[in-house]
Coordinates of C-alpha atoms in Angstrom, one line a residue:
X1 CA 0.3 -11.8 -53.0
X2 CA 2.0 -14.7 -51.5
X3 CA 1.5 -15.9 -47.7
X4 CA 5.0 -14.3 -46.5
X5 CA 4.4 -11.1 -48.3
X6 CA 0.6 -11.1 -46.6
X7 CA 2.2 -12.1 -43.4
X8 CA 4.5 -9.1 -43.4
X9 CA 1.9 -6.6 -44.2
X10 CA -0.6 -8.1 -41.4
X11 CA 2.3 -7.7 -39.0
X12 CA 3.0 -4.1 -39.9
X13 CA -0.6 -3.0 -39.8
X14 CA -0.4 -4.7 -36.3
X15 CA 2.4 -2.7 -35.1
X16 CA 0.6 0.6 -36.6
X17 CA -2.4 -0.1 -34.6
X18 CA -0.8 -1.0 -31.3
X19 CA 1.2 2.5 -32.0
X20 CA -2.1 4.4 -32.4
X21 CA -3.5 3.3 -29.2
X22 CA -0.7 4.6 -27.1
X23 CA -0.9 8.3 -25.4
X24 CA 0.1 10.7 -28.1
X25 CA 3.0 12.0 -25.5
X26 CA 4.4 8.7 -25.4
X27 CA 6.8 6.7 -27.9
X28 CA 8.1 3.0 -27.2
X29 CA 11.3 2.4 -26.3
X30 CA 13.2 0.7 -29.1
X31 CA 14.9 -1.7 -26.4
X32 CA 15.1 -2.0 -22.6
X33 CA 17.6 0.2 -21.1
X34 CA 19.8 -1.6 -18.6
X35 CA 20.0 0.3 -15.1
X36 CA 22.5 -1.6 -13.2
X37 CA 25.8 0.4 -12.5
X38 CA 24.5 3.7 -13.9
X39 CA 25.6 7.1 -12.4
X40 CA 23.2 9.5 -11.5
X41 CA 24.4 13.0 -13.0
X42 CA 23.2 16.4 -11.4
X43 CA 24.6 19.5 -10.9
X44 CA 21.9 21.3 -9.7
X45 CA 21.9 22.6 -6.2
X46 CA 18.4 23.0 -5.3
X47 CA 17.5 20.7 -2.5
X48 CA 14.6 18.7 -4.1
X49 CA 17.0 17.9 -7.0
X50 CA 19.5 17.0 -5.0
X51 CA 17.3 14.5 -2.8
X52 CA 16.1 13.3 -6.3
X53 CA 19.6 12.0 -6.9
X54 CA 20.2 10.5 -3.5
X55 CA 16.9 8.8 -3.5
X56 CA 17.8 7.0 -7.1
X57 CA 21.1 6.2 -5.9
X58 CA 19.6 4.8 -2.7
X59 CA 16.4 2.6 -4.0
X60 CA 18.6 1.5 -7.2
X61 CA 21.6 0.1 -5.1
X62 CA 18.8 -1.6 -2.8
X63 CA 17.2 -3.0 -6.0
X64 CA 20.4 -4.1 -8.1
X65 CA 22.9 -4.7 -5.2
X66 CA 25.5 -2.4 -6.8
X67 CA 26.5 0.8 -6.4
X68 CA 24.8 4.1 -8.2
X69 CA 27.1 6.9 -7.7
X70 CA 26.0 10.4 -7.6
X71 CA 28.4 12.5 -9.8
X72 CA 28.4 16.0 -11.5
X73 CA 29.5 14.6 -14.7
X74 CA 30.2 11.1 -16.3
X75 CA 31.2 8.9 -19.5
X76 CA 28.7 6.6 -21.1
X77 CA 24.9 6.0 -20.2
X78 CA 23.7 7.5 -17.2
X79 CA 20.7 8.8 -15.2
X80 CA 20.5 12.5 -15.7
X81 CA 18.8 15.1 -13.7
X82 CA 17.9 18.2 -15.5
X83 CA 16.0 21.4 -14.5
X84 CA 14.7 23.2 -17.5
X85 CA 12.8 26.2 -16.2
X86 CA 12.2 27.9 -19.6
X87 CA 10.5 24.7 -20.8
X88 CA 6.7 25.0 -20.8
X89 CA 6.4 21.7 -21.5
X90 CA 7.3 20.3 -18.1
X91 CA 6.1 23.6 -16.0
X92 CA 5.1 23.4 -12.6
X93 CA 4.9 20.0 -11.4
X94 CA 5.0 18.4 -15.1
X95 CA 7.9 16.1 -15.9
X96 CA 9.5 14.2 -18.7
X97 CA 11.2 10.9 -18.6
X98 CA 13.4 10.6 -21.9
X99 CA 15.5 7.9 -23.2
X100 CA 18.3 9.1 -25.4
X101 CA 21.4 7.0 -26.6
X102 CA 21.0 4.5 -23.5
X103 CA 20.9 7.6 -21.1
X104 CA 17.8 8.2 -19.1
X105 CA 16.9 12.0 -18.8
X106 CA 14.6 13.0 -15.9
X107 CA 13.7 16.8 -16.5
X108 CA 11.4 19.3 -15.4
X109 CA 11.1 23.0 -15.0
X110 CA 10.9 22.8 -11.4
X111 CA 13.2 21.3 -8.7
X112 CA 9.9 19.4 -7.2
X113 CA 8.9 18.1 -10.6
X114 CA 12.5 16.4 -10.9
X115 CA 11.7 14.7 -7.7
X116 CA 8.7 13.6 -8.7
X117 CA 10.1 12.3 -12.1
X118 CA 12.7 10.3 -9.9
X119 CA 10.0 8.5 -7.8
X120 CA 8.0 7.9 -11.1
X121 CA 10.9 6.3 -12.9
X122 CA 11.5 4.1 -9.5
X123 CA 8.0 3.0 -9.4
X124 CA 7.9 2.0 -13.3
X125 CA 11.0 -0.1 -12.4
X126 CA 8.7 -2.0 -9.9
X127 CA 8.8 0.1 -6.2
X128 CA 5.7 0.8 -4.6
X129 CA 5.2 3.7 -2.2
X130 CA 2.1 2.5 -0.6
X131 CA 2.0 4.9 2.6
X132 CA 4.0 6.6 5.1
X133 CA 6.7 4.6 7.1
X134 CA 4.0 4.7 9.9
X135 CA 5.2 2.5 13.2
X136 CA 2.6 0.0 12.7
X137 CA 3.7 -1.1 9.4
X138 CA 7.3 -2.3 10.8
X139 CA 9.2 -1.4 7.6
X140 CA 6.4 -2.5 5.0
X141 CA 5.1 0.5 4.0
X142 CA 6.8 0.5 0.6
X143 CA 8.0 -2.4 -1.9
X144 CA 11.6 -2.3 -3.1
X145 CA 12.1 -5.3 -5.3
X146 CA 15.2 -7.0 -5.9
X147 CA 16.0 -7.2 -9.6
X148 CA 19.5 -8.9 -10.9
X149 CA 18.9 -7.5 -14.4
X150 CA 17.2 -4.4 -13.8
X151 CA 16.1 -2.5 -16.8
X152 CA 13.7 0.1 -18.1
X153 CA 11.5 -1.1 -20.7
X154 CA 8.9 1.9 -20.7
X155 CA 8.5 4.5 -23.4
X156 CA 11.4 6.4 -24.8
X157 CA 9.3 10.1 -24.4
X158 CA 7.0 10.5 -21.5
X159 CA 5.7 13.8 -20.3
X160 CA 3.4 13.7 -17.2
X161 CA 1.1 16.5 -16.7
X162 CA -1.3 16.6 -13.5
X163 CA -4.8 16.9 -13.9
X164 CA -5.0 18.7 -10.7
X165 CA -2.2 21.2 -10.1
X166 CA -2.9 21.4 -5.9
X167 CA -2.8 18.0 -4.5
X168 CA -3.0 18.3 -0.6
X169 CA -3.0 16.2 2.5
X170 CA -4.8 17.8 5.4
X171 CA -3.7 16.8 9.1
X172 CA -7.3 18.4 10.4
X173 CA -8.0 17.2 13.8
X174 CA -4.7 15.5 14.3
X175 CA -5.8 13.0 16.8
X176 CA -3.1 10.6 16.2
X177 CA -0.3 12.4 14.7
X178 CA 3.0 13.4 16.1
X179 CA 6.4 14.6 15.2
X180 CA 7.2 11.4 14.0
X181 CA 4.2 10.5 12.0
X182 CA 4.2 14.0 10.4
X183 CA 7.9 13.8 9.3
X184 CA 7.0 10.1 7.8
X185 CA 4.3 11.6 6.0
X186 CA 6.0 14.4 4.5
X187 CA 8.7 11.7 3.5
X188 CA 6.2 9.7 1.5
X189 CA 4.3 12.7 -0.1
X190 CA 6.5 13.3 -2.8
X191 CA 6.6 9.8 -3.6
X192 CA 2.8 9.9 -3.9
X193 CA 3.4 12.8 -6.0
X194 CA 1.3 14.8 -3.2
X195 CA 2.6 18.5 -3.2
X196 CA 0.9 20.3 -0.4
X197 CA 0.5 19.6 3.3
X198 CA -2.0 21.5 5.3
X199 CA -1.4 21.8 9.0
X200 CA -4.0 23.7 11.5
X201 CA -3.0 27.2 13.0
X202 CA -4.5 25.8 16.0
X203 CA -7.5 23.4 15.7
X204 CA -10.3 24.2 17.7
X205 CA -8.0 26.7 19.6
X206 CA -7.3 24.1 22.3
X207 CA -3.5 24.5 21.6
X208 CA -3.0 20.8 21.0
X209 CA -3.0 20.6 17.2
X210 CA -0.8 23.5 15.9
X211 CA 1.8 24.6 13.2
X212 CA 4.0 26.0 16.0
X213 CA 4.0 22.7 18.0
X214 CA 5.8 21.2 14.6
X215 CA 7.0 23.7 12.7
X216 CA 10.8 23.6 13.7
X217 CA 11.1 19.5 13.1
X218 CA 8.7 19.5 10.1
X219 CA 9.9 22.7 8.0
X220 CA 13.2 21.0 6.9
X221 CA 11.4 18.0 5.7
X222 CA 9.1 19.9 3.6
X223 CA 11.5 22.3 2.3
X224 CA 14.0 19.9 1.3
X225 CA 11.0 18.1 -1.2
X226 CA 9.6 21.0 -2.1
X227 CA 6.4 20.5 -0.5
X228 CA 4.0 23.8 -0.5
X229 CA 3.5 24.4 3.5
X230 CA -0.3 25.3 3.9
X231 CA -1.0 26.7 7.5
X232 CA -4.3 27.7 9.1
X233 CA -8.0 26.6 9.1
X234 CA -11.1 27.3 11.0
X235 CA -9.9 30.2 13.2
X236 CA -10.8 33.9 12.9
X237 CA -11.1 33.4 16.7
X238 CA -7.3 33.0 16.7
X239 CA -7.0 36.6 15.7
X240 CA -9.9 38.1 17.7
X241 CA -10.7 36.2 20.5
X242 CA -13.8 36.7 22.9
X243 CA -12.0 34.7 25.5
X244 CA -9.6 37.2 25.4
X245 CA -10.7 39.2 28.6
X246 CA -8.8 42.5 28.1
X247 CA -9.8 42.5 24.5
X248 CA -13.3 41.7 25.4
X249 CA -13.5 44.3 28.0
X250 CA -11.9 46.9 26.2
X251 CA -14.0 46.4 22.6
X252 CA -17.3 44.8 23.3
X253 CA -18.4 46.2 20.3
X254 CA -16.1 44.3 18.0
X255 CA -17.7 40.7 18.8
X256 CA -20.8 39.2 17.6
X257 CA -24.1 39.5 19.5
X258 CA -25.6 36.4 20.9
X259 CA -29.6 35.6 20.8
X260 CA -30.1 38.8 23.3
X261 CA -28.3 41.1 20.9
X262 CA -25.5 41.2 23.6
X263 CA -21.6 41.1 22.8
X264 CA -21.0 37.2 22.9
X265 CA -17.9 35.4 24.4
X266 CA -18.7 32.3 22.4
X267 CA -15.7 31.7 19.9
X268 CA -18.1 30.2 17.1
X269 CA -20.1 33.6 17.1
X270 CA -18.8 35.5 14.3
X271 CA -17.0 39.0 15.3
X272 CA -19.0 42.1 13.7
X273 CA -17.3 42.3 10.4
X274 CA -18.9 45.7 9.7
X275 CA -16.6 47.6 12.4
X276 CA -13.8 48.8 10.5
X277 CA -11.3 48.9 13.8
X278 CA -12.4 45.1 14.4
X279 CA -11.5 44.2 10.8
X280 CA -8.4 46.2 10.9
X281 CA -7.1 44.2 14.4
X282 CA -7.7 40.8 12.5
X283 CA -5.8 42.0 9.2
X284 CA -2.9 43.2 11.2
X285 CA -2.8 39.9 13.4
X286 CA -2.6 37.7 10.4
X287 CA 0.1 39.7 8.5
X288 CA 1.9 39.6 11.9
X289 CA 1.5 35.8 12.2
X290 CA 2.6 35.5 8.5
X291 CA 5.7 37.8 9.1
X292 CA 6.8 35.6 11.8
X293 CA 6.6 32.5 10.1
X294 CA 8.1 33.0 6.4
X295 CA 8.1 29.4 5.8
X296 CA 4.2 29.6 5.2
X297 CA 3.2 29.3 1.4
X298 CA -0.5 29.3 1.5
X299 CA -3.0 30.5 4.5
X300 CA -6.2 29.1 5.1
X301 CA -8.1 31.9 6.4
X302 CA -11.6 30.2 7.5
X303 CA -14.5 31.3 10.0
X304 CA -15.3 29.2 12.8
X305 CA -16.0 25.8 12.8
X306 CA -20.0 25.4 13.1
X307 CA -19.7 29.5 12.5
X308 CA -22.7 31.2 14.2
X309 CA -23.0 34.3 11.6
X310 CA -26.0 36.5 13.2
X311 CA -27.4 35.2 16.4
X312 CA -29.1 38.7 17.1
X313 CA -31.9 38.6 14.7
X314 CA -32.1 42.4 14.3
X315 CA -28.7 42.3 12.7
X316 CA -29.0 39.6 10.1
X317 CA -30.1 41.7 7.2
X318 CA -27.5 44.3 8.2
X319 CA -24.6 42.3 8.6
X320 CA -25.2 40.4 5.1
X321 CA -24.9 36.8 3.9
X322 CA -22.1 34.8 5.2
X323 CA -20.6 34.4 1.8
X324 CA -20.5 37.9 1.4
X325 CA -19.0 38.7 4.7
X326 CA -16.4 35.9 4.2
X327 CA -15.4 37.4 0.9
X328 CA -15.3 41.1 2.2
X329 CA -13.0 39.9 5.1
X330 CA -10.7 37.8 3.0
X331 CA -10.5 40.7 0.6
X332 CA -9.1 43.0 3.2
X333 CA -6.5 40.3 4.2
X334 CA -5.5 39.8 0.4
X335 CA -5.2 43.8 0.1
X336 CA -2.7 44.1 2.8
X337 CA -0.4 41.0 2.0
X338 CA -0.4 42.4 -1.5
X339 CA 0.7 45.5 -0.4
X340 CA 3.5 44.5 1.5
X341 CA 4.8 42.2 -1.6
X342 CA 4.1 38.9 0.3
X343 CA 4.2 35.7 -1.8
X344 CA 1.7 33.9 0.6
X345 CA -1.7 33.1 -1.2
X346 CA -4.7 33.4 0.7
X347 CA -7.4 30.3 0.6
X348 CA -11.0 30.4 1.7
X349 CA -13.5 27.6 2.1
X350 CA -17.1 27.3 0.2
X351 CA -18.4 25.6 3.4
X352 CA -21.8 25.1 5.1
X353 CA -23.8 28.3 5.0
X354 CA -21.4 30.0 3.1
X355 CA -21.0 27.4 0.4
X356 CA -22.4 29.7 -2.4
X357 CA -20.3 32.2 -4.2
X358 CA -20.9 35.8 -2.6
X359 CA -23.3 37.9 -4.8
X360 CA -22.7 41.3 -3.1
X361 CA -18.9 41.4 -2.9
X362 CA -16.7 40.1 -5.8
X363 CA -13.9 37.9 -3.9
X364 CA -10.4 38.5 -5.1
X365 CA -9.4 36.1 -8.3
X366 CA -6.2 35.7 -6.5
X367 CA -7.6 33.8 -3.5
X368 CA -7.9 30.1 -3.9
X369 CA -11.5 28.8 -3.0
X370 CA -11.6 25.1 -1.2
X371 CA -15.0 23.6 -2.2
X372 CA -16.3 21.6 0.9
X373 CA -19.0 18.8 0.2
X374 CA -19.3 17.8 3.8
X375 CA -22.5 16.1 3.6
X376 CA -21.9 14.2 0.6
X377 CA -24.3 11.2 -0.3
X378 CA -21.6 8.4 -0.5
X379 CA -24.1 5.6 -1.5
X380 CA -24.2 7.7 -5.1
X381 CA -21.7 9.6 -7.0
X382 CA -21.5 13.4 -6.7
X383 CA -22.9 14.2 -9.9
X384 CA -25.8 12.0 -9.4
X385 CA -28.8 13.7 -8.8
X386 CA -30.5 10.9 -6.6
X387 CA -28.5 12.2 -3.7
X388 CA -30.0 15.3 -2.4
X389 CA -26.8 17.0 -0.8
X390 CA -25.0 15.9 -3.9
X391 CA -27.4 17.6 -6.1
X392 CA -26.8 20.9 -3.9
X393 CA -23.3 20.7 -4.3
X394 CA -23.2 20.3 -7.9
X395 CA -25.6 23.4 -8.3
X396 CA -23.5 25.6 -5.9
X397 CA -20.2 24.5 -7.9
X398 CA -21.6 25.4 -10.9
X399 CA -22.5 28.8 -9.5
X400 CA -18.9 29.2 -8.2
X401 CA -17.4 28.3 -11.5
X402 CA -19.8 30.8 -13.5
X403 CA -19.3 33.5 -11.0
X404 CA -15.6 33.4 -10.0
X405 CA -12.5 34.0 -12.2
X406 CA -10.0 32.3 -9.8
X407 CA -9.3 28.7 -8.9
X408 CA -11.5 26.3 -7.2
X409 CA -10.3 23.3 -5.6
X410 CA -12.3 20.4 -3.7
X411 CA -12.0 19.6 0.0
X412 CA -12.8 16.0 -0.3
X413 CA -14.2 14.0 2.7
X414 CA -12.9 10.2 1.1
X415 CA -11.7 9.4 4.6
X416 CA -14.1 11.0 7.4
X417 CA -14.0 10.9 11.3
X418 CA -17.8 10.6 11.0
X419 CA -17.1 7.0 9.6
X420 CA -15.6 6.1 13.0
X421 CA -12.6 4.1 10.9
X422 CA -15.4 1.8 9.1
X423 CA -13.7 0.6 5.8
X424 CA -15.5 2.8 3.5
X425 CA -13.4 2.1 0.5
X426 CA -13.9 3.8 -2.6
X427 CA -11.6 2.9 -5.4
X428 CA -13.9 3.2 -8.5
X429 CA -16.1 5.8 -6.8
X430 CA -12.8 7.7 -6.6
X431 CA -12.2 7.4 -10.4
X432 CA -15.7 8.8 -11.2
X433 CA -15.6 11.5 -8.6
X434 CA -12.3 13.0 -10.1
X435 CA -13.2 12.4 -13.6
X436 CA -16.0 15.0 -12.8
X437 CA -14.5 17.3 -11.2
X438 CA -11.6 17.5 -13.5
X439 CA -14.2 18.1 -16.4
X440 CA -15.5 20.8 -14.1
X441 CA -12.1 22.5 -14.7
X442 CA -11.4 22.6 -10.7
X443 CA -7.9 23.1 -9.6
X444 CA -7.1 20.8 -6.9
X445 CA -8.2 17.9 -4.8
X446 CA -7.5 17.5 -0.9
X447 CA -7.9 14.7 1.8
X448 CA -7.1 14.5 5.3
X449 CA -5.5 11.1 7.1
X450 CA -5.2 10.0 10.6
X451 CA -2.1 7.8 11.2
X452 CA -4.2 6.0 13.5
X453 CA -6.4 4.1 11.1
X454 CA -4.3 5.1 8.0
X455 CA -4.4 1.3 7.1
X456 CA -8.1 1.2 6.6
X457 CA -8.1 3.9 4.1
X458 CA -4.8 3.0 2.5
X459 CA -6.5 2.0 -0.7
X460 CA -8.4 5.3 -0.8
X461 CA -5.0 7.5 -0.3
X462 CA -3.2 5.5 -2.9
X463 CA -5.9 5.4 -5.4
X464 CA -6.3 9.3 -4.9
X465 CA -2.6 10.3 -5.2
X466 CA -2.7 8.3 -8.6
X467 CA -5.9 9.6 -10.1
X468 CA -5.1 13.1 -9.0
X469 CA -2.6 13.0 -11.9
X470 CA -4.7 11.1 -13.9
X471 CA -8.2 10.5 -13.6
X472 CA -8.5 8.6 -16.8
X473 CA -6.6 5.6 -15.6
X474 CA -8.8 2.6 -15.3
X475 CA -9.5 1.9 -11.5
X476 CA -9.5 -1.8 -11.9
X477 CA -5.7 -1.7 -13.2
X478 CA -4.8 0.6 -10.6
X479 CA -6.4 -1.8 -7.8
X480 CA -4.7 -4.9 -9.3
X481 CA -1.3 -3.3 -9.0
X482 CA -2.3 -2.0 -5.3
X483 CA -3.2 -5.4 -4.2
X484 CA -0.5 -7.4 -6.1
X485 CA 2.1 -4.9 -3.9
X486 CA 0.5 -5.1 -0.8
X487 CA -0.7 -8.3 -0.6
X488 CA 1.4 -10.6 -2.7
X489 CA 0.2 -14.0 -3.3
X490 CA -2.7 -13.3 -1.3
X491 CA -3.8 -10.2 -3.8
X492 CA -6.7 -12.2 -5.7
X493 CA -8.5 -12.7 -2.4
X494 CA -7.5 -9.2 -1.3
X495 CA -8.8 -7.7 -4.5
X496 CA -12.3 -9.7 -4.0
X497 CA -12.2 -8.3 -0.3
X498 CA -11.5 -4.7 -1.2
X499 CA -14.1 -4.9 -4.2
X500 CA -16.8 -6.3 -1.6
X501 CA -16.2 -3.5 1.0
X502 CA -16.8 -1.2 -1.6
X503 CA -19.9 -2.5 -2.8
X504 CA -21.5 -3.3 0.7
X505 CA -20.5 -0.5 3.1
X506 CA -21.0 2.9 1.4
X507 CA -24.8 1.5 0.7
X508 CA -25.4 -0.7 3.6
X509 CA -23.4 0.4 6.3
X510 CA -23.6 3.0 9.0
X511 CA -22.4 5.7 6.7
X512 CA -23.8 9.5 7.3
X513 CA -26.0 10.8 4.5
X514 CA -26.7 7.4 2.7
X515 CA -29.9 6.3 2.5
X516 CA -31.3 3.9 5.0
X517 CA -30.6 0.5 3.7
X518 CA -33.6 -2.0 2.9
X519 CA -33.4 -5.7 4.8
X520 CA -32.4 -7.2 1.3
X521 CA -29.5 -5.1 0.8
X522 CA -28.3 -5.3 4.4
X523 CA -28.6 -9.3 3.9
X524 CA -26.9 -9.3 0.5
X525 CA -24.3 -7.2 1.9
X526 CA -23.6 -9.4 4.9
X527 CA -23.4 -12.3 2.3
X528 CA -20.8 -10.9 -0.1
X529 CA -18.7 -9.9 3.1
X530 CA -18.9 -13.5 4.6
X531 CA -17.9 -15.0 1.2
X532 CA -14.9 -12.4 1.0
X533 CA -14.0 -13.0 4.6
X534 CA -13.9 -17.1 4.1
X535 CA -11.8 -16.8 0.7
X536 CA -9.3 -14.3 2.7
X537 CA -9.0 -17.1 5.1
X538 CA -6.9 -19.3 2.9
X539 CA -4.9 -16.6 1.3
X540 CA -1.0 -16.6 1.8
X541 CA 0.9 -13.4 1.7
X542 CA 1.7 -10.6 3.9
X543 CA 0.4 -11.7 7.3
X544 CA 0.0 -8.4 8.9
X545 CA -1.3 -6.9 5.9
X546 CA -4.3 -9.8 5.6
X547 CA -4.7 -9.5 9.5
X548 CA -5.7 -5.8 9.0
X549 CA -7.8 -6.5 6.0
X550 CA -9.7 -9.3 8.0
X551 CA -10.4 -6.5 10.9
X552 CA -11.8 -4.3 8.1
X553 CA -14.0 -7.0 7.3
X554 CA -14.9 -7.8 10.6
X555 CA -15.7 -4.5 11.7
X556 CA -18.0 -3.9 8.4
X557 CA -19.6 -7.3 9.1
X558 CA -20.5 -6.3 13.1
X559 CA -21.9 -2.9 11.8
X560 CA -24.1 -4.6 9.4
X561 CA -25.3 -6.5 12.2
X562 CA -26.3 -3.1 13.9
X563 CA -28.2 -2.4 10.6
X564 CA -29.8 -5.8 10.4
X565 CA -31.3 -5.6 14.0
X566 CA -32.7 -1.6 13.0
X567 CA -34.2 -2.8 10.2
X568 CA -35.7 -5.3 12.1
X569 CA -36.7 -2.8 14.8
X570 CA -34.9 -5.1 17.3
X571 CA -33.3 -2.4 19.8
X572 CA -32.1 -4.8 22.1
X573 CA -30.1 -6.7 19.3
X574 CA -29.3 -3.3 18.0
X575 CA -27.5 -2.5 21.2
X576 CA -25.6 -5.5 21.7
X577 CA -24.5 -5.4 18.0
X578 CA -23.0 -2.2 19.0
X579 CA -21.3 -3.5 22.0
X580 CA -19.5 -5.9 19.6
X581 CA -18.5 -3.1 17.5
X582 CA -16.9 -1.0 20.2
X583 CA -15.2 -4.5 21.8
X584 CA -13.4 -4.9 18.4
X585 CA -12.6 -1.5 18.0
X586 CA -11.2 -1.2 21.8
X587 CA -9.2 -4.2 21.4
X588 CA -7.4 -3.7 18.5
X589 CA -5.5 -0.1 19.0
X590 CA -2.2 0.5 17.4
X591 CA -2.4 -1.6 14.2
X592 CA -3.4 1.0 11.8
X593 CA -7.0 0.3 11.5
X594 CA -9.0 1.8 14.2
X595 CA -8.4 5.5 15.5
X596 CA -8.0 5.6 19.4
X597 CA -7.4 8.9 20.9
X598 CA -6.9 7.5 24.2
X599 CA -9.9 9.8 25.4
X600 CA -13.3 7.9 25.8
X601 CA -12.8 5.9 22.7
X602 CA -16.0 3.5 23.8
X603 CA -18.0 6.4 24.6
X604 CA -17.0 7.8 20.9
X605 CA -18.2 4.6 19.2
X606 CA -21.7 4.3 21.2
X607 CA -22.4 8.0 20.4
X608 CA -21.6 7.3 17.0
X609 CA -23.9 4.7 17.0
X610 CA -26.6 6.8 18.8
X611 CA -26.1 5.0 22.4
X612 CA -24.9 5.6 25.8
X613 CA -22.8 3.8 28.0

């Protein structure tokens, strides 16, 4: 064989090898497909599909500088949006991006899936949806490049299916949410391909953070995007409240008993779930609440936070286990909803003293279970048995998977109030956790976020949104994409800083449930952060983003000063270091790095570190 023929053979073998390494669901586009000037063809009237067409037109026009009209029909190459309700290959949130004769087809069985496909195409063309357009970003929450000769050069046939069918964002305590920030979050969620927003019915019963306060403004934004509306949370006491004087006086026997075995006025004491009249009252109240709010898709039916299940010692055995009591009550609500033909799905939590599956009552498999590893050890992965808490959660999850035929999801804590905005950044940690969870056949992943410190946890939120679709993606590659979009020319220095934060804060910082750090670990962490801070000092790029990253590094370094003083046994130095943390925290409100409530924030910081004013 001569050299020319040998070269041809080698070339063919090289191409075959490259093709063999591609995912089986993707085939290479034969050539780049020009985008400029393409019309968006859509005939579907579903709101998310119409929005997909509008968004494509808007963003492509910004990118190319030319018009991209939305039409019902057109000749020549187009971008076509199609809903294929009977195509099982793109069922649910799954979608396809297909090249056919220089036209690009975006298809899904559902309207929301078509919207996801549109945003995915825009992302493949260079857009980046880094965060909601919260006020402190000043328009820099997303990246929309200007490209003169825009073309799609990706695979000709892509089918994308999510690893986790439920990808939810929680409002939770809502310390910094308002109507404007919630609307921004609703607009961002489908760009991140999240599909569920969870809002409290009435967090803590305070009347401050509740669905009804935002319902009128938020519902149209969510419905237009096909986002699942989930409402509820800790709150059996919302339907049978011991603070209701008339009800308590009329039916004291309905309520839980205190340690002296008298009816309790404490809302955290669980009511008497054996009492058929009390159960009927709660079930009827839940049904009435949902009937009056037909927009709700999922209802979270949780006991009070910090629930006291049996204060009266004489009744503990008779009342049953917390898991059995929760299951029996949830089954009663589920039966009532099913009997009315309700489309609402019920959800309960495996949490605290009710984290184990019930053993005396079989939970209705139509009910969704959110498993909550609230005490997760973040210095090791969830499946690492060196974390005593993690080991308990893994074992309990295994029992749920063995005993329960329904869907189990994870209520994650990849952003925690207990961290006090400390930059616990977890890109690689997230990937490992989500790969493990996917391997356990878990159906969903949830996290909560606050506008006040969104920028601090922006890498976590962004990475989680991508990994919830495909946890096999390489964290390094994803992180490089993120820093390039967020920091531009400063990307390498920013990447170094983020990796340094991930490698230090969760293992040496003041993070609940992490093992106490050694002197050597603290000193090594301080050195790494100092080097990262120094390298960032000469970086050029988005000055506001770099300034926020510097604040995160400064906070982490001051927190390590506290740890160093504690390791050395110097209480005076530790107190002084805590004061320096508080000074930084209080001096930098409104920048997206520190969550300020406007209510005793200094006291909150000092209390976090175990000191007082």
